[in-house]
Tab-separated table of C-alpha atoms in Angstrom:
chain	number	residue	atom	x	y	z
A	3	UNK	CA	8.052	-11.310	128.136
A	4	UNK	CA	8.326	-11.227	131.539
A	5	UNK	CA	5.966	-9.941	134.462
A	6	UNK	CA	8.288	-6.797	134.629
A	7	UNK	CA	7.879	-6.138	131.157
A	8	UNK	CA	3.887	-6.424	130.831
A	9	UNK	CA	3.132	-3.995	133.694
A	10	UNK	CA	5.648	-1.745	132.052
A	11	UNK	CA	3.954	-2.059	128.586
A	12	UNK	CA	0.477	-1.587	130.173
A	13	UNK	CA	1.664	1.320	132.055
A	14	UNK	CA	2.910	3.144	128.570
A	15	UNK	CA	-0.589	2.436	127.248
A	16	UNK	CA	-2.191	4.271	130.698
A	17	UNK	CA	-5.173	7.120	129.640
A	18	UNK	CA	-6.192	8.519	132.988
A	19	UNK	CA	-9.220	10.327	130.833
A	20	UNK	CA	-10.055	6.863	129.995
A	21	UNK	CA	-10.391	5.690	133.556
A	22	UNK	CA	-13.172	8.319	134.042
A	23	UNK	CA	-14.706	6.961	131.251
A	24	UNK	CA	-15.155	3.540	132.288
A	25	UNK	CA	-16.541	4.371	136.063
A	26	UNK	CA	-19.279	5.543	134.214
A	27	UNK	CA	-20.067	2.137	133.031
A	28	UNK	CA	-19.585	1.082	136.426
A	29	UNK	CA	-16.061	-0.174	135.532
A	30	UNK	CA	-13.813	-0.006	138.796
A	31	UNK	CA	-10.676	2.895	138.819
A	32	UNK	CA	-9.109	1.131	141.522
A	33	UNK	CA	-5.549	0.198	140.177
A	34	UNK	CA	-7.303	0.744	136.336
A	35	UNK	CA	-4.995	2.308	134.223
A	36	UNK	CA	-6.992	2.964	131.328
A	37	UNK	CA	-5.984	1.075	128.957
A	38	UNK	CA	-8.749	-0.352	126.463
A	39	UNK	CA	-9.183	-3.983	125.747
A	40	UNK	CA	-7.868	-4.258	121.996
A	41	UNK	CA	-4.807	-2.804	123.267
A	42	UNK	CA	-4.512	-5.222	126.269
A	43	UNK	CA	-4.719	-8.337	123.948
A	44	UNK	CA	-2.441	-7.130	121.431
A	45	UNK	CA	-0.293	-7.018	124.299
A	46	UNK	CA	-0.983	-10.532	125.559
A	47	UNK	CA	-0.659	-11.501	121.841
A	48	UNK	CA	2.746	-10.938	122.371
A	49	UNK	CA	3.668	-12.691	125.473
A	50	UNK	CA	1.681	-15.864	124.026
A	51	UNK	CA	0.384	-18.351	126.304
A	52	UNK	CA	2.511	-18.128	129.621
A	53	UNK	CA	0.549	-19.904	132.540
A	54	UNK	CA	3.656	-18.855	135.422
A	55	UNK	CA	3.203	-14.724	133.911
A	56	UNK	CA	-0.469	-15.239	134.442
A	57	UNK	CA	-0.172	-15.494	137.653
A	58	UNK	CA	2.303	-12.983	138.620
A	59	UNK	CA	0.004	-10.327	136.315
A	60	UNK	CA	-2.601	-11.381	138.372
A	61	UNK	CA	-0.913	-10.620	141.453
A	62	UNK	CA	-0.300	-7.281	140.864
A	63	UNK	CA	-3.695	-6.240	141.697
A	64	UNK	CA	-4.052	-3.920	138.445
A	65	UNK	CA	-7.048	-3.625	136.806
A	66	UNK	CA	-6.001	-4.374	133.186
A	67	UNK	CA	-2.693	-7.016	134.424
A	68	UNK	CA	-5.712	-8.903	135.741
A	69	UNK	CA	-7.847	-8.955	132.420
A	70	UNK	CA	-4.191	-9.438	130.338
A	71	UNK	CA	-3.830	-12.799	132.798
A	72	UNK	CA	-6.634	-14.460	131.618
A	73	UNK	CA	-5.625	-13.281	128.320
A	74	UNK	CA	-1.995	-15.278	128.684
A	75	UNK	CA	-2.821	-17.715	131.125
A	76	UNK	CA	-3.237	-21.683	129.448
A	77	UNK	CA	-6.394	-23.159	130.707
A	78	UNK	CA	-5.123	-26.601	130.305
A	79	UNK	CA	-2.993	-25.644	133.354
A	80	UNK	CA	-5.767	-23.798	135.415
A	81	UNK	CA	-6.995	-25.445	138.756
A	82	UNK	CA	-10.002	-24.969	140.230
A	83	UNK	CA	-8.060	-23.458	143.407
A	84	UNK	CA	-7.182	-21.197	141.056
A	85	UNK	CA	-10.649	-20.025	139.539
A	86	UNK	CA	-11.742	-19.991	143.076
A	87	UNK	CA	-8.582	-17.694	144.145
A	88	UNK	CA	-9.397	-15.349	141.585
A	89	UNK	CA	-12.932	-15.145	141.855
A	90	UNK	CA	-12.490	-13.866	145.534
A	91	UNK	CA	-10.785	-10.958	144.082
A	92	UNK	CA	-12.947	-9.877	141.712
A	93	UNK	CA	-14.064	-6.476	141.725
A	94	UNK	CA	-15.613	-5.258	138.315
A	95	UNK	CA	-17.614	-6.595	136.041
A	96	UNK	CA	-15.335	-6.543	132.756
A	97	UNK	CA	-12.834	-8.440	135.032
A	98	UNK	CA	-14.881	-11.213	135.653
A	99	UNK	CA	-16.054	-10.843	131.741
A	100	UNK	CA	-12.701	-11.580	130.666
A	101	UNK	CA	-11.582	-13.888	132.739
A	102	UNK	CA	-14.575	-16.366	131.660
A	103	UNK	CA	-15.403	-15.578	128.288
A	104	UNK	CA	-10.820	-15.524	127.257
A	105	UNK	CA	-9.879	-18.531	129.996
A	106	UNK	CA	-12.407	-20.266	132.547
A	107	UNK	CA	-14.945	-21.492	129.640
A	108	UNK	CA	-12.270	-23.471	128.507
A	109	UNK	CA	-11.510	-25.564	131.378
A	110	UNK	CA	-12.607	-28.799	132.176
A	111	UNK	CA	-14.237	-27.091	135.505
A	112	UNK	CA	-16.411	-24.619	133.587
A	113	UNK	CA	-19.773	-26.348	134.175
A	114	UNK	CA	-19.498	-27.108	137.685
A	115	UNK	CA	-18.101	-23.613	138.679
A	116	UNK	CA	-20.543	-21.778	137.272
A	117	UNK	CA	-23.147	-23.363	138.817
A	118	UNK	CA	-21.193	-23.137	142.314
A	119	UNK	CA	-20.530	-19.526	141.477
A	120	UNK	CA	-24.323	-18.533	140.478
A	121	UNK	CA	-25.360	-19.795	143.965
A	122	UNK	CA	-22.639	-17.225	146.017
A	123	UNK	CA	-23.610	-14.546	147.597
A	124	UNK	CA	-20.710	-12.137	146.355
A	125	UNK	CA	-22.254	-9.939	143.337
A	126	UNK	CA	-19.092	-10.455	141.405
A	127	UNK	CA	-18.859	-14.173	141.766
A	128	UNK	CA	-22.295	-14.596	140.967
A	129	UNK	CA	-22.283	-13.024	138.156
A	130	UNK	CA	-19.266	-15.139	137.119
A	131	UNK	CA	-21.070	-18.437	137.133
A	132	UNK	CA	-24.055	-16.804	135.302
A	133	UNK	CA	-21.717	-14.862	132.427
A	134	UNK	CA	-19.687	-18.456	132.451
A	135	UNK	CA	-23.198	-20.103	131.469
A	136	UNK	CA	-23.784	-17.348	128.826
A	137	UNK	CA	-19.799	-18.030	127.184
A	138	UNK	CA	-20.093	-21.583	127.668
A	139	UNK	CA	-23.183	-21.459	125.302
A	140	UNK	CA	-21.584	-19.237	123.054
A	141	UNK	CA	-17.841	-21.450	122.880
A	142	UNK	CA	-18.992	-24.572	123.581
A	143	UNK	CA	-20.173	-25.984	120.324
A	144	UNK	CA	-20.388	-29.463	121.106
A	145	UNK	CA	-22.124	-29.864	124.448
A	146	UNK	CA	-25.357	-31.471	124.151
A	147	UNK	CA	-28.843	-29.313	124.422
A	148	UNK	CA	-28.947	-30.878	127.867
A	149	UNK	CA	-26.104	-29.534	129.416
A	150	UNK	CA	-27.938	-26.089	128.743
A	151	UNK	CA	-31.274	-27.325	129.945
A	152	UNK	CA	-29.684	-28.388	133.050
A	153	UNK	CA	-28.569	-24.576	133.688
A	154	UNK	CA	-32.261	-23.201	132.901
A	155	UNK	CA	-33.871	-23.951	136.457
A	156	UNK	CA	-30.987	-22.446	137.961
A	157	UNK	CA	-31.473	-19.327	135.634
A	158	UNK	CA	-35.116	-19.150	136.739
A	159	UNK	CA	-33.529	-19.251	140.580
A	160	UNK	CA	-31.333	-16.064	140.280
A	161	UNK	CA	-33.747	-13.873	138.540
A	162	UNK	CA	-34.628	-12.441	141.805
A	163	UNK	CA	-31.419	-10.619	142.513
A	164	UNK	CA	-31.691	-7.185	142.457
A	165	UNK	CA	-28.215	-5.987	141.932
A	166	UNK	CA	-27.636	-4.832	138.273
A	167	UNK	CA	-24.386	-6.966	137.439
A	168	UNK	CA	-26.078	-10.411	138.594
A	169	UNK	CA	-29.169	-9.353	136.933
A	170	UNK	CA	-27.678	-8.392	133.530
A	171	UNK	CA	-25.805	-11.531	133.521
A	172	UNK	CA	-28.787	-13.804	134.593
A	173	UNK	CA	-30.559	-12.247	131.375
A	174	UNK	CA	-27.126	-12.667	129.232
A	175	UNK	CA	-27.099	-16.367	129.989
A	176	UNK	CA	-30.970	-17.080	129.559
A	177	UNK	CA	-30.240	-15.198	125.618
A	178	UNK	CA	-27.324	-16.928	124.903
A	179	UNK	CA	-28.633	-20.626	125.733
A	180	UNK	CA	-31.814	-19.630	123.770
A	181	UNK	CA	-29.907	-18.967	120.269
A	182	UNK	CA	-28.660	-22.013	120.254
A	183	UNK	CA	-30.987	-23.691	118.586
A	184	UNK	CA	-34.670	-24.424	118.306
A	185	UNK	CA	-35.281	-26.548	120.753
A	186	UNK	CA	-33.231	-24.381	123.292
A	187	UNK	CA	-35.334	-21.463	122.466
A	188	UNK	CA	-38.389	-22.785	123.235
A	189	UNK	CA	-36.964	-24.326	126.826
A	190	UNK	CA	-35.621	-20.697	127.212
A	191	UNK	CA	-38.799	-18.773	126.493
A	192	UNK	CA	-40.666	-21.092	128.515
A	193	UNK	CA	-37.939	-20.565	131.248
A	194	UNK	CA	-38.156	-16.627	130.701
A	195	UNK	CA	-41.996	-16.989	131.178
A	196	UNK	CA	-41.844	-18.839	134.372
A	197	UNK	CA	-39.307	-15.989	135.680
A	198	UNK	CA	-41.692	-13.018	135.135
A	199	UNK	CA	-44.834	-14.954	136.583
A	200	UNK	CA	-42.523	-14.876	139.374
A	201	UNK	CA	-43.455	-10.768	139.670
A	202	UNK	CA	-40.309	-9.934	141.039
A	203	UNK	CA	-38.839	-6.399	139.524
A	204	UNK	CA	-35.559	-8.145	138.350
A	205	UNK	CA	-37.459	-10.773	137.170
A	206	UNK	CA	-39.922	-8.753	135.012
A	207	UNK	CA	-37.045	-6.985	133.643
A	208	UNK	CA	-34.864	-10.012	132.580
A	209	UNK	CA	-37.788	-11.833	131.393
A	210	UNK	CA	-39.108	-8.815	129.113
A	211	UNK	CA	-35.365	-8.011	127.253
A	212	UNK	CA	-34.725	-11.646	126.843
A	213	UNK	CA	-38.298	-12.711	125.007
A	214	UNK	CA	-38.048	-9.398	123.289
A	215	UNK	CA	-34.892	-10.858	121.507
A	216	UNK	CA	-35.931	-14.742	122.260
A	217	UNK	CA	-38.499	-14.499	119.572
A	218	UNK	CA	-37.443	-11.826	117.257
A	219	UNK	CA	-37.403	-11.869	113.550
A	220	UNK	CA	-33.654	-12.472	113.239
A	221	UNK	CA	-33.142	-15.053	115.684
A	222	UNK	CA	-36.309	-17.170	114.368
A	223	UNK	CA	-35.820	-17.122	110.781
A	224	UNK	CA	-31.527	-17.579	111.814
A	225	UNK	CA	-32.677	-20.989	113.695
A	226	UNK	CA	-35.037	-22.255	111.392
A	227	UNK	CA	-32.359	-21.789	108.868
């Protein structure tokens, strides 16, 4: 499958109905076609892994070519000039979603460029390195408890941000490193603490949803077991 090919697949699939749709979950119409995710990868499940179509998908500049890249795109061939590239397009948050939960988690840069990225000042790339900590605790199976406990202080840091994205994904990554296991739940209660005697708004918020879940029923008796 060719560039020519994917756009023109993607652009059979298009559901302008849809695209009003997804602005109200703050999912950006600019170049969006409308076409919904489990359509997208059956798609990319075609082309297969294709690093040189990646990047010609990507430089279309449409919405769902971009979230089909990361799809397709090998990340044994990604570059960190690359990661950086795209994260100075991004432009919606299900873009960024996809591009490190299906391809930047799985380089060997993941770490590092999510802690880089939490520290921008660009909503969309900071939320990138924060939703990159919350996949990387998810995928990574084998990375030692602390790797994650290396990520907490810088958790605590960004839970002052008032913009919804960053926020969301600040309180994503805090949940995900504290399901780990038990000894990551504790550090991430005890990190979720710290971030509401803070007393910032954001902070409150994030530190409220993520104890609520933190020390639920489920996830207690699922790590003691």
């Amino acid at each position: 499958m060719d560039v020519h090919d994917a756009v023109a697949g993607l652009r059979a699939l298009a559901n302008r109905r849809n695209v009003e749709g997804m602005a109200r979950y703050g999912i950006s119409s600019t170049n969006t076609l409308g076409v919904s995710i489990p359509r997208i990868r059956a798609l990319a499940k075609r082309a297969g892994r294709d690093h040189a179509l990646a990047q010609q998908l990507w430089d279309t500049g449409i919405h769902e070519a971009r979230i089909m890249a990361a799809m397709v795109d090998d990340p044994k061939l990604v570059t960190k000039r690359q990661m950086d590239r795209w994260a100075s397009d991004f432009d919606s948050w299900d873009v960024v979603d996809g591009c490190c939960g299906d391809l930047f988690d799985q380089t060997p840069y993941a770490y590092a460029k999510a802690l880089q990225w939490s520290r921008s000042r660009l909503e969309y790339v900071k939320r990138a390195g924060y939703v990159l900590m919350a996949t990387l605790a998810v995928h990574d199976k084998r990375a030692p408890d602390e790797t994650f406990l290396a990520l907490l202080p810088e958790i605590a840091r960004g839970a002052d941000d008032e913009r919804n994205f960053v926020k969301k994904a600040v309180n994503w990554a805090l949940r995900q490193i504290g399901k780990r296991n038990r000894c990551l739940n504790a550090a991430a209660i005890e990190t979720a603490e710290q971030i509401r005697a803070q007393g910032t708004r954001p902070g409150r918020w994030i530190a409220a949803d993520a104890l609520r879940e933190l020390r639920s029923e489920a996830v207690q008796a699922r790590l003691k077991s």
